Amino acid sequence: MTVPARLPASALAVVVALVVLPFGGAFSIGLSVAFVAMSVPAAIAAWLLVKDERPVPASLLLLGLALGIVTSVVSAAGGVNPGDAVTRVLIACIALGYAVGVAMAHRPGHERGGPDLLVVVGGCIGAYALSGAGGLRAAAGGWVVDGRLTGPFAQPNELGIFCAGVLPVAVACLVTARSRARAAVLAAATLCIALAWTLSMSRGAWIGGTVALACLAVGVPRTRRLLRRAGAAVLATCVLALVLPADVPLLGILGTRLRSLGDTGANEYDARPLIWGEAWRQISDRPWFGVGPDGYRVAATSSVSTVSAYGAEHAHDLYLTVLVERGVIGLTAGVIVLAGCVLAVRRQLAAQAVAARVGDEDGAVLSVRALAVLAGLLAIAIHGVFDMPLWNPIVYGFTWTLLGMAIVAETVHVPTPRPTPQPEARTSP
């Protein structure tokens, strides 16, 4: 997304969308300001495609996303909440166009600036969240923690999953920074993101981020030194937190929250088991096409619902929400998206190996960052087992930014290394 001389319109529009992203939860112009900003790269991408100036990326990931829009339209037509479903479908169409716009701006040769800007924006969000840190108080054996960080988000889990998703990208950008000044900025941003991720006290985000960083360390040798040192520090902190009394400020509360991960007992404050049960009831009623976008809330108010008193807006699980709203056909589109991500990982691992073999530093850097983007998507996918992370405009826009970058990662051409020519042996007369 960066060009030495002049930014093309598509890249400039994506830059503006990323800068506006942190304000997505605070301002709206009919739609969230984040969605309005995302519509500009989407419109530019559509214009370039209509004029045939850019081809449609031959991407399995893009195919799955497009089919997801189609299934949303089909489900909305027969859904229980057609009025709000239209808005949801419109937002999804904007997001798909935005992802294509990101892919156009993030094309080979332009990949460095986009991830760096994303990390800086993430660092600003993390710093803002940290500025509101107050007194943390744990209750119910760590199941409930008051005073958690939220930043520009509506609730702490949204902050946690945003930071978990951007953290692998931050690590990759930091270890591939080309200058000390850029590395210093990225290091400060990465620290803010990591602290906000920790103090969000979001267990789903902790699990998703940890798995994503572990996978990044396995797949990208360049990140191992930094992640090994950070991991050792985190492990020591966790051990200390677990042995300290619960009344110790911060570390004691962190230990209480960590211990709740292994507590399988019932939590009287957690309505999610009931919400998940209601989701399965709705799925059994409409298994193929679902109740339509934004239909869970309406269907849950029926007389047979077990959660009508809770006012739950979604199924608190990404995959259950897809099944509830779009049925089996929607989940099938999601499987295609997953297959595209797996293909992207394979191609980037191959590209990284080729770059290392031929000494292509630029190619190696791009592969490191592409794999970090896919690790960020993995963190979001894992958190989706515990919650529905895409309900917030900031997390939604951030996820579609990563998806646009992942389209490029999937469609990259892996060059075939050419053997180094050997000098011909001379024979003496």
mmCIF file with all atom_site columns, N, CA and C in Angstrom, residues 270-302:
data_model
loop_
_atom_site.group_PDB
_atom_site.id
_atom_site.type_symbol
_atom_site.label_atom_id
_atom_site.label_alt_id
_atom_site.label_comp_id
_atom_site.label_asym_id
_atom_site.label_entity_id
_atom_site.label_seq_id
_atom_site.pdbx_PDB_ins_code
_atom_site.Cartn_x
_atom_site.Cartn_y
_atom_site.Cartn_z
_atom_site.occupancy
_atom_site.B_iso_or_equiv
_atom_site.pdbx_formal_charge
_atom_site.auth_seq_id
_atom_site.auth_comp_id
_atom_site.auth_asym_id
_atom_site.auth_atom_id
_atom_site.pdbx_PDB_model_num
ATOM 1  N N  . ASP A 1 270 ? -22.807 -16.472 33.462 1.00 0.00 ? 270 ASP A N  1
ATOM 2  C CA . ASP A 1 270 ? -22.581 -16.735 32.044 1.00 0.00 ? 270 ASP A CA 1
ATOM 3  C C  . ASP A 1 270 ? -23.833 -17.361 31.431 1.00 0.00 ? 270 ASP A C  1
ATOM 4  N N  . ALA A 1 271 ? -24.478 -16.617 30.540 1.00 0.00 ? 271 ALA A N  1
ATOM 5  C CA . ALA A 1 271 ? -25.701 -17.105 29.880 1.00 0.00 ? 271 ALA A CA 1
ATOM 6  C C  . ALA A 1 271 ? -25.397 -17.788 28.558 1.00 0.00 ? 271 ALA A C  1
ATOM 7  N N  . ARG A 1 272 ? -24.112 -17.900 28.211 1.00 0.00 ? 272 ARG A N  1
ATOM 8  C CA . ARG A 1 272 ? -23.801 -18.440 26.887 1.00 0.00 ? 272 ARG A CA 1
ATOM 9  C C  . ARG A 1 272 ? -24.276 -19.876 26.664 1.00 0.00 ? 272 ARG A C  1
ATOM 10 N N  . PRO A 1 273 ? -24.218 -20.772 27.663 1.00 0.00 ? 273 PRO A N  1
ATOM 11 C CA . PRO A 1 273 ? -24.777 -22.109 27.397 1.00 0.00 ? 273 PRO A CA 1
ATOM 12 C C  . PRO A 1 273 ? -26.241 -22.071 26.960 1.00 0.00 ? 273 PRO A C  1
ATOM 13 N N  . LEU A 1 274 ? -27.036 -21.203 27.573 1.00 0.00 ? 274 LEU A N  1
ATOM 14 C CA . LEU A 1 274 ? -28.427 -21.056 27.159 1.00 0.00 ? 274 LEU A CA 1
ATOM 15 C C  . LEU A 1 274 ? -28.534 -20.451 25.765 1.00 0.00 ? 274 LEU A C  1
ATOM 16 N N  . ILE A 1 275 ? -27.659 -19.467 25.484 1.00 0.00 ? 275 ILE A N  1
ATOM 17 C CA . ILE A 1 275 ? -27.665 -18.815 24.169 1.00 0.00 ? 275 ILE A CA 1
ATOM 18 C C  . ILE A 1 275 ? -27.270 -19.805 23.081 1.00 0.00 ? 275 ILE A C  1
ATOM 19 N N  . TRP A 1 276 ? -26.289 -20.644 23.370 1.00 0.00 ? 276 TRP A N  1
ATOM 20 C CA . TRP A 1 276 ? -25.896 -21.669 22.394 1.00 0.00 ? 276 TRP A CA 1
ATOM 21 C C  . TRP A 1 276 ? -27.015 -22.696 22.200 1.00 0.00 ? 276 TRP A C  1
ATOM 22 N N  . GLY A 1 277 ? -27.677 -23.061 23.290 1.00 0.00 ? 277 GLY A N  1
ATOM 23 C CA . GLY A 1 277 ? -28.792 -23.990 23.162 1.00 0.00 ? 277 GLY A CA 1
ATOM 24 C C  . GLY A 1 277 ? -29.906 -23.425 22.299 1.00 0.00 ? 277 GLY A C  1
ATOM 25 N N  . GLU A 1 278 ? -30.186 -22.119 22.459 1.00 0.00 ? 278 GLU A N  1
ATOM 26 C CA . GLU A 1 278 ? -31.202 -21.474 21.615 1.00 0.00 ? 278 GLU A CA 1
ATOM 27 C C  . GLU A 1 278 ? -30.758 -21.467 20.158 1.00 0.00 ? 278 GLU A C  1
ATOM 28 N N  . ALA A 1 279 ? -29.443 -21.289 19.926 1.00 0.00 ? 279 ALA A N  1
ATOM 29 C CA . ALA A 1 279 ? -28.937 -21.316 18.548 1.00 0.00 ? 279 ALA A CA 1
ATOM 30 C C  . ALA A 1 279 ? -29.195 -22.671 17.900 1.00 0.00 ? 279 ALA A C  1
ATOM 31 N N  . TRP A 1 280 ? -28.953 -23.738 18.637 1.00 0.00 ? 280 TRP A N  1
ATOM 32 C CA . TRP A 1 280 ? -29.194 -25.069 18.072 1.00 0.00 ? 280 TRP A CA 1
ATOM 33 C C  . TRP A 1 280 ? -30.686 -25.301 17.824 1.00 0.00 ? 280 TRP A C  1
ATOM 34 N N  . ARG A 1 281 ? -31.551 -24.709 18.652 1.00 0.00 ? 281 ARG A N  1
ATOM 35 C CA . ARG A 1 281 ? -32.984 -24.824 18.399 1.00 0.00 ? 281 ARG A CA 1
ATOM 36 C C  . ARG A 1 281 ? -33.351 -24.160 17.084 1.00 0.00 ? 281 ARG A C  1
ATOM 37 N N  . GLN A 1 282 ? -32.799 -22.962 16.852 1.00 0.00 ? 282 GLN A N  1
ATOM 38 C CA . GLN A 1 282 ? -33.090 -22.255 15.605 1.00 0.00 ? 282 GLN A CA 1
ATOM 39 C C  . GLN A 1 282 ? -32.515 -22.988 14.395 1.00 0.00 ? 282 GLN A C  1
ATOM 40 N N  . ILE A 1 283 ? -31.337 -23.589 14.584 1.00 0.00 ? 283 ILE A N  1
ATOM 41 C CA . ILE A 1 283 ? -30.727 -24.351 13.479 1.00 0.00 ? 283 ILE A CA 1
ATOM 42 C C  . ILE A 1 283 ? -31.582 -25.554 13.128 1.00 0.00 ? 283 ILE A C  1
ATOM 43 N N  . SER A 1 284 ? -32.117 -26.237 14.139 1.00 0.00 ? 284 SER A N  1
ATOM 44 C CA . SER A 1 284 ? -32.961 -27.402 13.869 1.00 0.00 ? 284 SER A CA 1
ATOM 45 C C  . SER A 1 284 ? -34.258 -27.011 13.161 1.00 0.00 ? 284 SER A C  1
ATOM 46 N N  . ASP A 1 285 ? -34.732 -25.784 13.418 1.00 0.00 ? 285 ASP A N  1
ATOM 47 C CA . ASP A 1 285 ? -35.953 -25.321 12.749 1.00 0.00 ? 285 ASP A CA 1
ATOM 48 C C  . ASP A 1 285 ? -35.689 -24.939 11.295 1.00 0.00 ? 285 ASP A C  1
ATOM 49 N N  . ARG A 1 286 ? -34.537 -24.324 11.022 1.00 0.00 ? 286 ARG A N  1
ATOM 50 C CA . ARG A 1 286 ? -34.208 -23.857 9.657  1.00 0.00 ? 286 ARG A CA 1
ATOM 51 C C  . ARG A 1 286 ? -32.769 -24.260 9.334  1.00 0.00 ? 286 ARG A C  1
ATOM 52 N N  . PRO A 1 287 ? -32.526 -25.536 9.060  1.00 0.00 ? 287 PRO A N  1
ATOM 53 C CA . PRO A 1 287 ? -31.143 -25.997 8.922  1.00 0.00 ? 287 PRO A CA 1
ATOM 54 C C  . PRO A 1 287 ? -30.452 -25.560 7.638  1.00 0.00 ? 287 PRO A C  1
ATOM 55 N N  . TRP A 1 288 ? -31.168 -25.395 6.534  1.00 0.00 ? 288 TRP A N  1
ATOM 56 C CA . TRP A 1 288 ? -30.506 -25.199 5.252  1.00 0.00 ? 288 TRP A CA 1
ATOM 57 C C  . TRP A 1 288 ? -30.221 -23.729 4.962  1.00 0.00 ? 288 TRP A C  1
ATOM 58 N N  . PHE A 1 289 ? -31.176 -22.847 5.194  1.00 0.00 ? 289 PHE A N  1
ATOM 59 C CA . PHE A 1 289 ? -31.011 -21.441 4.820  1.00 0.00 ? 289 PHE A CA 1
ATOM 60 C C  . PHE A 1 289 ? -30.999 -20.495 6.016  1.00 0.00 ? 289 PHE A C  1
ATOM 61 N N  . GLY A 1 290 ? -31.237 -21.001 7.214  1.00 0.00 ? 290 GLY A N  1
ATOM 62 C CA . GLY A 1 290 ? -31.140 -20.188 8.408  1.00 0.00 ? 290 GLY A CA 1
ATOM 63 C C  . GLY A 1 290 ? -32.281 -19.201 8.574  1.00 0.00 ? 290 GLY A C  1
ATOM 64 N N  . VAL A 1 291 ? -32.166 -18.391 9.632  1.00 0.00 ? 291 VAL A N  1
ATOM 65 C CA . VAL A 1 291 ? -33.201 -17.412 9.947  1.00 0.00 ? 291 VAL A CA 1
ATOM 66 C C  . VAL A 1 291 ? -32.919 -16.064 9.305  1.00 0.00 ? 291 VAL A C  1
ATOM 67 N N  . GLY A 1 292 ? -31.833 -15.955 8.551  1.00 0.00 ? 292 GLY A N  1
ATOM 68 C CA . GLY A 1 292 ? -31.486 -14.710 7.880  1.00 0.00 ? 292 GLY A CA 1
ATOM 69 C C  . GLY A 1 292 ? -30.544 -13.853 8.705  1.00 0.00 ? 292 GLY A C  1
ATOM 70 N N  . PRO A 1 293 ? -29.807 -12.934 8.050  1.00 0.00 ? 293 PRO A N  1
ATOM 71 C CA . PRO A 1 293 ? -28.900 -12.040 8.778  1.00 0.00 ? 293 PRO A CA 1
ATOM 72 C C  . PRO A 1 293 ? -29.636 -11.255 9.852  1.00 0.00 ? 293 PRO A C  1
ATOM 73 N N  . ASP A 1 294 ? -29.021 -11.178 11.031 1.00 0.00 ? 294 ASP A N  1
ATOM 74 C CA . ASP A 1 294 ? -29.591 -10.476 12.174 1.00 0.00 ? 294 ASP A CA 1
ATOM 75 C C  . ASP A 1 294 ? -30.933 -11.078 12.598 1.00 0.00 ? 294 ASP A C  1
ATOM 76 N N  . GLY A 1 295 ? -31.105 -12.369 12.323 1.00 0.00 ? 295 GLY A N  1
ATOM 77 C CA . GLY A 1 295 ? -32.370 -13.012 12.657 1.00 0.00 ? 295 GLY A CA 1
ATOM 78 C C  . GLY A 1 295 ? -32.390 -13.691 14.004 1.00 0.00 ? 295 GLY A C  1
ATOM 79 N N  . TYR A 1 296 ? -31.221 -13.963 14.579 1.00 0.00 ? 296 TYR A N  1
ATOM 80 C CA . TYR A 1 296 ? -31.179 -14.670 15.863 1.00 0.00 ? 296 TYR A CA 1
ATOM 81 C C  . TYR A 1 296 ? -31.957 -13.908 16.934 1.00 0.00 ? 296 TYR A C  1
ATOM 82 N N  . ARG A 1 297 ? -31.739 -12.612 16.986 1.00 0.00 ? 297 ARG A N  1
ATOM 83 C CA . ARG A 1 297 ? -32.368 -11.799 18.029 1.00 0.00 ? 297 ARG A CA 1
ATOM 84 C C  . ARG A 1 297 ? -33.891 -11.875 17.946 1.00 0.00 ? 297 ARG A C  1
ATOM 85 N N  . VAL A 1 298 ? -34.419 -11.823 16.727 1.00 0.00 ? 298 VAL A N  1
ATOM 86 C CA . VAL A 1 298 ? -35.873 -11.869 16.553 1.00 0.00 ? 298 VAL A CA 1
ATOM 87 C C  . VAL A 1 298 ? -36.409 -13.265 16.869 1.00 0.00 ? 298 VAL A C  1
ATOM 88 N N  . ALA A 1 299 ? -35.718 -14.298 16.354 1.00 0.00 ? 299 ALA A N  1
ATOM 89 C CA . ALA A 1 299 ? -36.180 -15.664 16.600 1.00 0.00 ? 299 ALA A CA 1
ATOM 90 C C  . ALA A 1 299 ? -36.093 -16.033 18.072 1.00 0.00 ? 299 ALA A C  1
ATOM 91 N N  . ALA A 1 300 ? -35.153 -15.411 18.797 1.00 0.00 ? 300 ALA A N  1
ATOM 92 C CA . ALA A 1 300 ? -34.976 -15.725 20.212 1.00 0.00 ? 300 ALA A CA 1
ATOM 93 C C  . ALA A 1 300 ? -36.058 -15.100 21.091 1.00 0.00 ? 300 ALA A C  1
ATOM 94 N N  . THR A 1 301 ? -36.901 -14.233 20.535 1.00 0.00 ? 301 THR A N  1
ATOM 95 C CA . THR A 1 301 ? -37.972 -13.622 21.320 1.00 0.00 ? 301 THR A CA 1
ATOM 96 C C  . THR A 1 301 ? -39.264 -14.423 21.259 1.00 0.00 ? 301 THR A C  1
ATOM 97 N N  . SER A 1 302 ? -39.225 -15.566 20.569 1.00 0.00 ? 302 SER A N  1
ATOM 98 C CA . SER A 1 302 ? -40.429 -16.379 20.479 1.00 0.00 ? 302 SER A CA 1
ATOM 99 C C  . SER A 1 302 ? -40.755 -17.016 21.822 1.00 0.00 ? 302 SER A C  1
#
